[in-house]
mmCIF file of C-alpha atoms in Angstrom:
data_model
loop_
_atom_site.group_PDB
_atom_site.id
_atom_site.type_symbol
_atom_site.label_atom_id
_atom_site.label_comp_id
_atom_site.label_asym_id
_atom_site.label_seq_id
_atom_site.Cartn_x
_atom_site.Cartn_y
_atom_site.Cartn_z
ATOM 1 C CA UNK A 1 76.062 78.870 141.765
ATOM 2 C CA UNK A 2 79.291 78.011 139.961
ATOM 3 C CA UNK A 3 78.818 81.152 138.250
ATOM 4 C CA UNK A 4 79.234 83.321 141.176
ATOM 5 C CA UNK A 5 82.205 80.656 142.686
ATOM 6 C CA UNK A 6 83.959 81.419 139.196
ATOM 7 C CA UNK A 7 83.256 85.368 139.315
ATOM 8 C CA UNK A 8 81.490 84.702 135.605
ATOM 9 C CA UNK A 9 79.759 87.623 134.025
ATOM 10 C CA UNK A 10 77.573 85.046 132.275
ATOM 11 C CA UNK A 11 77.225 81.680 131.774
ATOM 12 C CA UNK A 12 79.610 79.603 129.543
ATOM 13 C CA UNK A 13 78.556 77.964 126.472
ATOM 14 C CA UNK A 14 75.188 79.874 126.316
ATOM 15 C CA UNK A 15 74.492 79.984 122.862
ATOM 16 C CA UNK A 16 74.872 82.140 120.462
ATOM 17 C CA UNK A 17 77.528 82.898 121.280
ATOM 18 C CA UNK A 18 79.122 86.591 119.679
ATOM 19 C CA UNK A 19 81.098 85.962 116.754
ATOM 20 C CA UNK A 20 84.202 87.332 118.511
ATOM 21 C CA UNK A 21 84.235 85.157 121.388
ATOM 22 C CA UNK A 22 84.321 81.705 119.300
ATOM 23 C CA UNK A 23 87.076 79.777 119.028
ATOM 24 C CA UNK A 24 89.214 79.730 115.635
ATOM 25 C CA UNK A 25 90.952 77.137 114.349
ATOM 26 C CA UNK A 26 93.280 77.340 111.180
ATOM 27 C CA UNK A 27 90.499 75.571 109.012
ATOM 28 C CA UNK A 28 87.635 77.984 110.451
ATOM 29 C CA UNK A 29 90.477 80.976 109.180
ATOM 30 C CA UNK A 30 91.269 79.537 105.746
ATOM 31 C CA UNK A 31 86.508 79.201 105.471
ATOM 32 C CA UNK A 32 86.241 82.138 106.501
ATOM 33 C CA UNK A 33 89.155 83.600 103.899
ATOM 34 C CA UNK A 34 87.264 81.594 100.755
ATOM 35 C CA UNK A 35 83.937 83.678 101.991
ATOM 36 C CA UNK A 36 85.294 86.827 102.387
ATOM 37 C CA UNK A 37 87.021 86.106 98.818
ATOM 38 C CA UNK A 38 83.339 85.225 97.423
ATOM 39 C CA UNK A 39 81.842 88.180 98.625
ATOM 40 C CA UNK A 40 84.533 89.998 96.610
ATOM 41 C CA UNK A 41 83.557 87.486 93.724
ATOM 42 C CA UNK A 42 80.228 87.302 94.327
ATOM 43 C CA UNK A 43 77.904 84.343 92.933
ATOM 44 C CA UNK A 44 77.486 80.798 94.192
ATOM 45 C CA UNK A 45 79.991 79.238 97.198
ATOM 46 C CA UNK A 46 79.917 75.981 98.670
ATOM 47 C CA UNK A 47 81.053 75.251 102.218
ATOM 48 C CA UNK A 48 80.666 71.620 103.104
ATOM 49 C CA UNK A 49 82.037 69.437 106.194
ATOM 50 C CA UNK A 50 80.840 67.213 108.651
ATOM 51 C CA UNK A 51 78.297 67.560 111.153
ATOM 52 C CA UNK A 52 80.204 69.980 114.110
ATOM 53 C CA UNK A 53 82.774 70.805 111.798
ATOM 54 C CA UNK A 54 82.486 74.621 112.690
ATOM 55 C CA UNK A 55 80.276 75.396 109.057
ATOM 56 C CA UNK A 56 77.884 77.427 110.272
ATOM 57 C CA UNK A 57 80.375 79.017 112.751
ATOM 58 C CA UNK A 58 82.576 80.023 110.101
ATOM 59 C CA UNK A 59 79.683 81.354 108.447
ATOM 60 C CA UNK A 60 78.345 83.114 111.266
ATOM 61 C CA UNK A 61 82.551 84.686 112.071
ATOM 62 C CA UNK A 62 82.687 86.154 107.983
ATOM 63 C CA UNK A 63 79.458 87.581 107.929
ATOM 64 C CA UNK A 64 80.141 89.592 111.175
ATOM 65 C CA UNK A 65 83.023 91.205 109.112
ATOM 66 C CA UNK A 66 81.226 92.701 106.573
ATOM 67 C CA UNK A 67 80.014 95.940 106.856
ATOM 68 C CA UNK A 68 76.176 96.616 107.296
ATOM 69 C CA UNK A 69 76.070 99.333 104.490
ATOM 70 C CA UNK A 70 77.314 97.443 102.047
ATOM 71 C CA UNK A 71 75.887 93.458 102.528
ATOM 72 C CA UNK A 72 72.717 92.038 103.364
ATOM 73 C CA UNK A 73 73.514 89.228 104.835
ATOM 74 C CA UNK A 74 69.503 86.775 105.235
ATOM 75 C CA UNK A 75 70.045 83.304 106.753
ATOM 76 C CA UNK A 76 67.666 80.402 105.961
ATOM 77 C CA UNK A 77 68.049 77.202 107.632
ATOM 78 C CA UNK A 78 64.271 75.164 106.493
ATOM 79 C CA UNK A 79 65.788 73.324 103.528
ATOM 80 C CA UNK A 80 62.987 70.118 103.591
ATOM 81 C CA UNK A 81 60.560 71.338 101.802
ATOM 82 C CA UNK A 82 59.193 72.633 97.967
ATOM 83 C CA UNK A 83 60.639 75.240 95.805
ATOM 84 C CA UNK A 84 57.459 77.241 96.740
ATOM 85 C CA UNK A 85 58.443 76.580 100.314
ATOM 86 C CA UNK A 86 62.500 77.602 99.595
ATOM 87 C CA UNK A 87 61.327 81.279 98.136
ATOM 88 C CA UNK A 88 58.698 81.502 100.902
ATOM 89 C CA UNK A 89 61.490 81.053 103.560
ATOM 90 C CA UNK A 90 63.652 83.545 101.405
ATOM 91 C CA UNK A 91 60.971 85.888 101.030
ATOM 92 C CA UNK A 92 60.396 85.848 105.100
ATOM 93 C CA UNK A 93 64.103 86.687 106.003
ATOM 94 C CA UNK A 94 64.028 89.496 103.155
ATOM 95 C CA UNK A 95 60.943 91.277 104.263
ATOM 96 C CA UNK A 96 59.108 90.267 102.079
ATOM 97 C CA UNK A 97 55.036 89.139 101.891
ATOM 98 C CA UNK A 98 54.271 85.401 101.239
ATOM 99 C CA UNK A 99 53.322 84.601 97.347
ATOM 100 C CA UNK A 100 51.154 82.102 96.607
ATOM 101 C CA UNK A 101 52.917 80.731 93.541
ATOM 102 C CA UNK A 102 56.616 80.017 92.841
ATOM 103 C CA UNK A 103 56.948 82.391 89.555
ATOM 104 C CA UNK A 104 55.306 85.117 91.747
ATOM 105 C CA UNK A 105 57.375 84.677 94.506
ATOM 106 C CA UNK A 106 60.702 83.893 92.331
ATOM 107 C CA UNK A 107 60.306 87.757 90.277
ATOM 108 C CA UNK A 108 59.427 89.293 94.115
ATOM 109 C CA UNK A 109 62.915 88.058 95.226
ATOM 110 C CA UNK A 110 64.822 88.913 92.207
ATOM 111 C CA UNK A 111 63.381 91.989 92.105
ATOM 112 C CA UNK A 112 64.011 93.018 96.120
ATOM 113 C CA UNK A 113 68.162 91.701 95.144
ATOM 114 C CA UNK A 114 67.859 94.322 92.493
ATOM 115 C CA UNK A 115 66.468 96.954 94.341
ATOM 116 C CA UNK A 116 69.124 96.601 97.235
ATOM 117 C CA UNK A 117 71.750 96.544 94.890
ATOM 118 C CA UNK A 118 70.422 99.542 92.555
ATOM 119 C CA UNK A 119 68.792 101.701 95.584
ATOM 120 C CA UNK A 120 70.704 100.810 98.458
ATOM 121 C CA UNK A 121 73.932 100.087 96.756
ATOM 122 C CA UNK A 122 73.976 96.419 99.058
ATOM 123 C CA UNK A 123 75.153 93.346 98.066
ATOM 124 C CA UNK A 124 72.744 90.503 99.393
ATOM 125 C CA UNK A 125 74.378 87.455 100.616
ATOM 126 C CA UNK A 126 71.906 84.629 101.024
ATOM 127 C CA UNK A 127 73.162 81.910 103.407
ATOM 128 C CA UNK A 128 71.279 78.538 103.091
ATOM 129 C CA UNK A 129 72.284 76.193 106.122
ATOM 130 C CA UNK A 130 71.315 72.463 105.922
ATOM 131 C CA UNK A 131 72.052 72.668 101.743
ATOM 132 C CA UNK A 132 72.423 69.167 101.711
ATOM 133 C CA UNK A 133 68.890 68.370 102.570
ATOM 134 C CA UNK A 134 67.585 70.383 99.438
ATOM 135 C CA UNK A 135 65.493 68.822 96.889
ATOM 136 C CA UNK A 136 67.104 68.576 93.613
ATOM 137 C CA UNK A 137 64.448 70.745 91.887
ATOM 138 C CA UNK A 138 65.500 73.538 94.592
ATOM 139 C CA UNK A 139 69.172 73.352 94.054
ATOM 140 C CA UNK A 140 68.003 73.953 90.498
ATOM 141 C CA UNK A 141 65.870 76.872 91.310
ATOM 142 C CA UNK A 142 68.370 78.719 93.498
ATOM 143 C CA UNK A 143 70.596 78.309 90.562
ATOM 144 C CA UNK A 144 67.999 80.425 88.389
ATOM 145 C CA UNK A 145 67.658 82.704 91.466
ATOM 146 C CA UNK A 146 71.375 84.286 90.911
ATOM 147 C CA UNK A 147 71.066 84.220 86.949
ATOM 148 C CA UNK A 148 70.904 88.360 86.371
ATOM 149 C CA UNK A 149 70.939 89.798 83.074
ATOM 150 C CA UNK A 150 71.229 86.955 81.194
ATOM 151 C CA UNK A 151 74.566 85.884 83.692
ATOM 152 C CA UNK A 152 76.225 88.985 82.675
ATOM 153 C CA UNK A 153 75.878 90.206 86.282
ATOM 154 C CA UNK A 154 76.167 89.113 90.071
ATOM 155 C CA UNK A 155 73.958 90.643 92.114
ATOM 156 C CA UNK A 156 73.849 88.834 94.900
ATOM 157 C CA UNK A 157 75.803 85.912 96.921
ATOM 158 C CA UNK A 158 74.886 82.469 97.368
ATOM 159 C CA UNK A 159 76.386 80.218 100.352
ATOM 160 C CA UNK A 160 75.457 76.632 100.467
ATOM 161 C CA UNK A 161 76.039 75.248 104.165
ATOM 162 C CA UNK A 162 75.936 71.344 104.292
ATOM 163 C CA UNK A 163 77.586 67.826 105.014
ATOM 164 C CA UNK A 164 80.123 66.178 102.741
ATOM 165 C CA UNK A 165 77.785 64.799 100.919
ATOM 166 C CA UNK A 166 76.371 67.975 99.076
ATOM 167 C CA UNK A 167 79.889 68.086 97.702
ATOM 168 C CA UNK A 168 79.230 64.805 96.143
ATOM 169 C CA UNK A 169 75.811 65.092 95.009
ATOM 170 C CA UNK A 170 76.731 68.683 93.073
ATOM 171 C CA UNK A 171 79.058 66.395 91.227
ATOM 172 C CA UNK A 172 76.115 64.587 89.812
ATOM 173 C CA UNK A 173 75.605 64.934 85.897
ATOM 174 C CA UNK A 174 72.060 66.525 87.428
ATOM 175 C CA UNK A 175 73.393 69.225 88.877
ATOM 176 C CA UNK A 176 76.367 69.872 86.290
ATOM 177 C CA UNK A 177 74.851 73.696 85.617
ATOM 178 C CA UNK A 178 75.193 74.419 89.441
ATOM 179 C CA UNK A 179 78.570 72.935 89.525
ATOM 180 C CA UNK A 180 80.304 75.051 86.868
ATOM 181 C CA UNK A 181 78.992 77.793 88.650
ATOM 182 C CA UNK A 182 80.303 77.456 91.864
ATOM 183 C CA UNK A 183 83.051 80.038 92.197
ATOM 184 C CA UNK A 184 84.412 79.145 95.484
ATOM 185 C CA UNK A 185 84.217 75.396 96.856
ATOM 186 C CA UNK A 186 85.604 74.898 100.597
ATOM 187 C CA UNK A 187 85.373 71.362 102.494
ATOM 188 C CA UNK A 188 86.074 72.310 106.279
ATOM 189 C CA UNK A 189 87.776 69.567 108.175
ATOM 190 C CA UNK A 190 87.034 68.581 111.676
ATOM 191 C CA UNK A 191 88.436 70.261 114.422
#
């Protein structure tokens, strides 16, 4: 009804939303910079901020900039579960079939990121929303994940999407291998 009263070609707020039609604030501009500037890098980012801080909307606005040809971008959001369950979700969004063991389903990924780099010439970028609800044990496998050619080589992005307190617990003596290898680290205030 208000629709029609408003002459509104659709209805506000639906989601999602296109990238284009969001709202940016300064902070969403300055996330979305450090990701475009990791994707140039490539390797491991970190994009933390509270809950309705605009992460995954900033996420959402830099991958819509990079052109189809040349990144991959695969989005996982199920974060709650097993290593076995992590590469399972990974392997889903990638195209690939379900393996029934992590090392099988660990050398089917890696070998799918090398095939789109070496065949297609694309640079995957592997978005994992909800980061901060990760085990430790999977924070430590998506480490090994990105470790190409004995880290001579990046051949593929990681973006870990969480709350604050990912940032803190990646500061943790535990995680001190993941840390060093963060090359971009972005906290996104609230609005």
């Amino acid at each position: 009804m208000y629709a029609r009263h408003f002459a509104l070609t659709r209805l506000p707020f639906e989601t999602p939303a296109e990238a284009d039609e969001l709202f940016v604030s300064n902070a969403s501009r300055e996330a979305e910079a450090r990701l475009a500037h990791l994707m140039e890098l490539r390797g491991i980012g970190l994009l933390t901020g509270e809950a309705g801080s605009g992460k995954t909307t900033a996420v959402r606005r830099a991958a819509a900039q990079l052109h189809p040809g040349l990144h991959r971008v695969h989005y996982v959001s199920l974060t709650t579960g097993s290593v076995l369950d992590m590469y399972r979700s990974i392997a889903w969004e990638i195209g690939l079939p379900a393996e029934h063991s992590r090392a099988a389903a660990h050398n089917a990924i890696r070998a799918e990121v090398s095939r789109l780099a070496a065949e297609a010439g694309q640079l995957p970028v592997l978005v994992i929303d909800e980061a901060h609800h990760l085990r430790n044990d999977v924070l430590e496998d998506l480490r090994l994940l990105t470790n190409f050619s004995m880290d001579a080589e990046s051949r593929m992005c990681l973006v870990l999407v969480g709350l604050t307190e990912l940032r803190r617990r990646l500061s943790m003596a535990v995680h001190e291998s993941l840390a060093q290898r963060l090359v971009v680290r972005h906290h996104l205030a609230g609005l």
